[in-house]
Structures are given as structure tokens and as C-alpha cells.
mmCIF file of C-alpha atoms in Angstrom:
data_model
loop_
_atom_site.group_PDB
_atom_site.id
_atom_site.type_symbol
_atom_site.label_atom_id
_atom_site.label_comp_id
_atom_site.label_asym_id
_atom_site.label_seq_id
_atom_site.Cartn_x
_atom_site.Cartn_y
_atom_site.Cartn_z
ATOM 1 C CA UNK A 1235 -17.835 -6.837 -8.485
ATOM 2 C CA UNK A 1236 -20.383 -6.693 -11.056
ATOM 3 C CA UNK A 1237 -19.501 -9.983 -12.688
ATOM 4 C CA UNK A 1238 -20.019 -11.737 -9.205
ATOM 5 C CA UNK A 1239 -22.981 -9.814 -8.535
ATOM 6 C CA UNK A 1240 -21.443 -8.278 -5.534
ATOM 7 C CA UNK A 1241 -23.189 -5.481 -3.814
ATOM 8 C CA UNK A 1242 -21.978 -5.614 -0.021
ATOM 9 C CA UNK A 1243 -18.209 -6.750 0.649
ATOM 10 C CA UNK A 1244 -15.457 -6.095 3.198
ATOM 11 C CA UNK A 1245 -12.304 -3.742 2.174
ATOM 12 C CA UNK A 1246 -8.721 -4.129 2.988
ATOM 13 C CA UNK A 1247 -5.807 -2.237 1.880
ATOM 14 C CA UNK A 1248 -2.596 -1.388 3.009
ATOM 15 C CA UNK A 1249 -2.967 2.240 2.668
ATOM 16 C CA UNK A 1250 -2.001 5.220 4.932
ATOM 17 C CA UNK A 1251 -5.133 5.783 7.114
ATOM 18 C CA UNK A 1252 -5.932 8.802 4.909
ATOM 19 C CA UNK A 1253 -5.528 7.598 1.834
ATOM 20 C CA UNK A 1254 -7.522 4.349 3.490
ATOM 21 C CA UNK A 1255 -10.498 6.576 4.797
ATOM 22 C CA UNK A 1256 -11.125 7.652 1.043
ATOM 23 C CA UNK A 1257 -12.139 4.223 -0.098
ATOM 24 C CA UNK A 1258 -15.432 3.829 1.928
ATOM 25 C CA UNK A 1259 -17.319 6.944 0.487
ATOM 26 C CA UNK A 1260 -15.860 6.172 -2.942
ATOM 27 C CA UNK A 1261 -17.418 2.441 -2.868
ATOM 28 C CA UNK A 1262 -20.793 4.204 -1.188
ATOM 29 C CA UNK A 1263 -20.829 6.612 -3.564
ATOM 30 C CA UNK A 1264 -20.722 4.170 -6.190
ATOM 31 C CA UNK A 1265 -24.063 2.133 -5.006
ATOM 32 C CA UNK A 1266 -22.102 -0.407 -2.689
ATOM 33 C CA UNK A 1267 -22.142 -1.495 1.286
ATOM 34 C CA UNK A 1268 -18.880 -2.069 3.280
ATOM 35 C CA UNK A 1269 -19.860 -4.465 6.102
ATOM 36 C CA UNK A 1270 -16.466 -3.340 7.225
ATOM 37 C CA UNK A 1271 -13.122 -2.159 5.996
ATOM 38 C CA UNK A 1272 -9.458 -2.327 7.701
ATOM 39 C CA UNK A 1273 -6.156 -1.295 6.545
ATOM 40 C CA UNK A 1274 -2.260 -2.484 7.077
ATOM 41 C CA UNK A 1275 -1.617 1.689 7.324
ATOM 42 C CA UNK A 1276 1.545 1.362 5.572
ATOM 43 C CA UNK A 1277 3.407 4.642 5.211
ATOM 44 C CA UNK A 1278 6.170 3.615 2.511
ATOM 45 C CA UNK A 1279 4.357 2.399 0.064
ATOM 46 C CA UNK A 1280 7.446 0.502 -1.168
ATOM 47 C CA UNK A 1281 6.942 -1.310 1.866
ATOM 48 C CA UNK A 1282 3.414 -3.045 0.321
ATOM 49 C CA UNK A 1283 5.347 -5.939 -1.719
ATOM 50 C CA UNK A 1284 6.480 -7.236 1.059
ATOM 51 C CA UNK A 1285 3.287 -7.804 3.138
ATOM 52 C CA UNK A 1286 3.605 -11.959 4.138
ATOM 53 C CA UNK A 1287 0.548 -14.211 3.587
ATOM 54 C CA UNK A 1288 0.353 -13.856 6.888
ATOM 55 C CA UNK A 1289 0.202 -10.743 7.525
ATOM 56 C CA UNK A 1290 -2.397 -10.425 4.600
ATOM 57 C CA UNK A 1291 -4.166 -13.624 6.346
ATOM 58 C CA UNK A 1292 -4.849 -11.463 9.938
ATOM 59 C CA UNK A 1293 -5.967 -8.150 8.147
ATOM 60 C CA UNK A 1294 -8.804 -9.909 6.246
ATOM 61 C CA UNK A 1295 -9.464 -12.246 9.488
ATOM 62 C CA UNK A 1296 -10.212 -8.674 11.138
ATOM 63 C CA UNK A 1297 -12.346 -7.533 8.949
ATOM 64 C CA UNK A 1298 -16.558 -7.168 9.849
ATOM 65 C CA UNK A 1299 -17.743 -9.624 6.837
ATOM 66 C CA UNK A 1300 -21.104 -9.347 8.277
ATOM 67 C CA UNK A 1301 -23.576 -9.762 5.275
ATOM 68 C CA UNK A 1302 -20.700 -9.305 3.368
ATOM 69 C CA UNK A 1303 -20.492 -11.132 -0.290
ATOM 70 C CA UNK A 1304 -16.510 -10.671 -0.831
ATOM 71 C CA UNK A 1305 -13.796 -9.512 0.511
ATOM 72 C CA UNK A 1306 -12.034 -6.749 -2.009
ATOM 73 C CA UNK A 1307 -8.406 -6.588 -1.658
ATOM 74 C CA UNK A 1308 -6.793 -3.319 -2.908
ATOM 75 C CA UNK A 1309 -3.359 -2.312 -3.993
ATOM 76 C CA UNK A 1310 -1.808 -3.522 -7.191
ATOM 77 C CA UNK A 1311 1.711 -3.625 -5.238
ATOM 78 C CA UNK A 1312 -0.213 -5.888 -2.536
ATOM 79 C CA UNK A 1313 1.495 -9.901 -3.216
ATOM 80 C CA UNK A 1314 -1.846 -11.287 -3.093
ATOM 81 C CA UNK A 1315 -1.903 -14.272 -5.948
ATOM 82 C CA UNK A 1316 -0.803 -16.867 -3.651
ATOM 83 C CA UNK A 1317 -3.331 -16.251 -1.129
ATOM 84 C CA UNK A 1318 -6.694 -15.636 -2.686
ATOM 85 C CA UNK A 1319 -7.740 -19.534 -2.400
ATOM 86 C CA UNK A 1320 -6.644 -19.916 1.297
ATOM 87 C CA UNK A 1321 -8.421 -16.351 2.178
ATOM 88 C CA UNK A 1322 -11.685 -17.658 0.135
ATOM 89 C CA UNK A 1323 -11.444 -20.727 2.130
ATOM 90 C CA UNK A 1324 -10.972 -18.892 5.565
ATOM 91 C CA UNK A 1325 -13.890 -16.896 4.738
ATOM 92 C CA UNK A 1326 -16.371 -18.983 3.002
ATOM 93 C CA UNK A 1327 -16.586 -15.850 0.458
ATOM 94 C CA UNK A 1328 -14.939 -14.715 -3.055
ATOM 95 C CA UNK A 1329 -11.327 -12.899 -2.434
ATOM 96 C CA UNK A 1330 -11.298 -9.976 -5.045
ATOM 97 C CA UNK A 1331 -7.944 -8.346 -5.801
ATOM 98 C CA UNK A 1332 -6.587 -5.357 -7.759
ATOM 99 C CA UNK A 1333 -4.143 -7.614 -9.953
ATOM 100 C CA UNK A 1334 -6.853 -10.440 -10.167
ATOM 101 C CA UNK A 1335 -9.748 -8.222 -11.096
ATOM 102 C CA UNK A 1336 -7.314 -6.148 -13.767
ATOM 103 C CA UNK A 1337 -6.257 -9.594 -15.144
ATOM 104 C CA UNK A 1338 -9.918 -11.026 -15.495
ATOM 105 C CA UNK A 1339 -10.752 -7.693 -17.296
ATOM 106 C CA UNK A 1340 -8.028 -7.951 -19.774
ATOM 107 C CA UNK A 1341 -8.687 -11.353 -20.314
ATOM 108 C CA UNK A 1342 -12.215 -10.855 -21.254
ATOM 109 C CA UNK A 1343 -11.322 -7.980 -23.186
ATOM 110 C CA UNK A 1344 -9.528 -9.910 -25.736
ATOM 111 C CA UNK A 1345 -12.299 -13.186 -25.766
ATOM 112 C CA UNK A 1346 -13.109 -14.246 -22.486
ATOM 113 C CA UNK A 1347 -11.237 -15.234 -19.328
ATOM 114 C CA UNK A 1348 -10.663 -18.883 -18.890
ATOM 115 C CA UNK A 1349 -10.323 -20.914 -15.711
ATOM 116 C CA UNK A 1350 -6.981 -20.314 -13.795
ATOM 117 C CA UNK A 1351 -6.136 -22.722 -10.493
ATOM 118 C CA UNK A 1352 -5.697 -20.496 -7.770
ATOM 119 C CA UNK A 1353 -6.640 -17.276 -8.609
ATOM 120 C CA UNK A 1354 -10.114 -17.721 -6.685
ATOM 121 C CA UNK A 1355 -13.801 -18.092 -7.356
ATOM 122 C CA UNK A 1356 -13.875 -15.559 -10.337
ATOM 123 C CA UNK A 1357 -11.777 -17.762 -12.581
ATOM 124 C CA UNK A 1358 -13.215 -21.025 -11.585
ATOM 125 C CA UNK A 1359 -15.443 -20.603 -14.738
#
């Protein structure tokens, strides 16, 4: 978020609505704004890996983006790689992932993370 300059974004996960309604005072908390936030409310979590594009596709459609400068994607089990361009296009915004962000991280951990095709606006360089 920081490396974006991302204050205000829109949240999806696929979390059970508990675990879900955790996230929004954890971002506040933190000094962010949720324009909105929506999850899948999947109860077996070994369910998550199979979430289709679309499927992923109509949960960040849903979402309140209002004001919003991303759209954060949570869930490290979530199959979100091959859908991060076509959800940046649909929105007009950066897609921000667990896997994506934790990649970028590592990457400019060891040196700097270099442009990869199609994992979205943060590693278009």
C-alpha cells in the first residue's frame, strides 16, 4: 500500500463473515479508509483455491470503490495471478494481492523488484 501511496481502497476476501468483519477495524486501525469491503464467506477454507476468475471478477465488481485508490485482495490461498490485469482494467485502479504484495516484498528485499507482465500496476516499474 505504501509503495503505491495508497490510503483509501476497497477489500475483498473470501473469508468466513467473522473472520471477514475483522479486517475493516484492522486496516482503520492502521491509518487507512475502506470505501467498501465484501467477502466470498467461504467456510472451508480449502475451498479458496478454487475460486474461478469469475467468481473473483463479480466479488470485486460488488465492491463500493468510491474514492477508492485500489482494490486489496486478501488470502494467500485466493488464485488471483491470472486476474490482477483484467480486474485493474475493470476498475480503472491497482489490484493488490496477498501473493503479489509478498512477492514484490521479497523481491525488493534481495535488490529491487523488476517489471513482471501481468502481475498488475505494482510491477509495471
Amino acid at each position: 500500500l505504501s509503495a503505491l501511496q495508497v490510503t483509501r481502497f476497497a477489500l475483498g476476501t473470501p473469508y468466513p463473515g467473522p473472520v471477514h468483519a475483522l479486517t475493516r477495524p484492522f486496516f482503520e486501525g492502521n491509518g487507512y479508509t475502506l470505501s467498501g469491503d465484501a467477502t466470498l464467506d467461504i467456510l472451508a477454507m480449502s475451498e479458496v483455491h478454487e475460486v474461478t476468475p469469475g467468481r473473483l471478477g463479480g466479488l470485486v465488481e460488488g465492491l463500493d470503490r468510491s474514492g477508492a485508490q485500489a482494490v486489496v485482495l486478501l488470502a494467500t490461498d485466493l488464485p488471483t495471478f491470472a486476474s490482477i490485469e483484467s480486474l485493474e482494467e475493470i476498475t480503472g485502479l491497482p489490484v493488490l494481492t496477498s501473493n503479489q504484495t509478498l512477492l514484490w516484498s521479497a523481491l525488493e528485499a534481495v535488490g529491487g523488484a523488476t517489471p513482471i507482465a501481468g502481475l498488475g500496476r505494482l510491477f509495471a516499474g
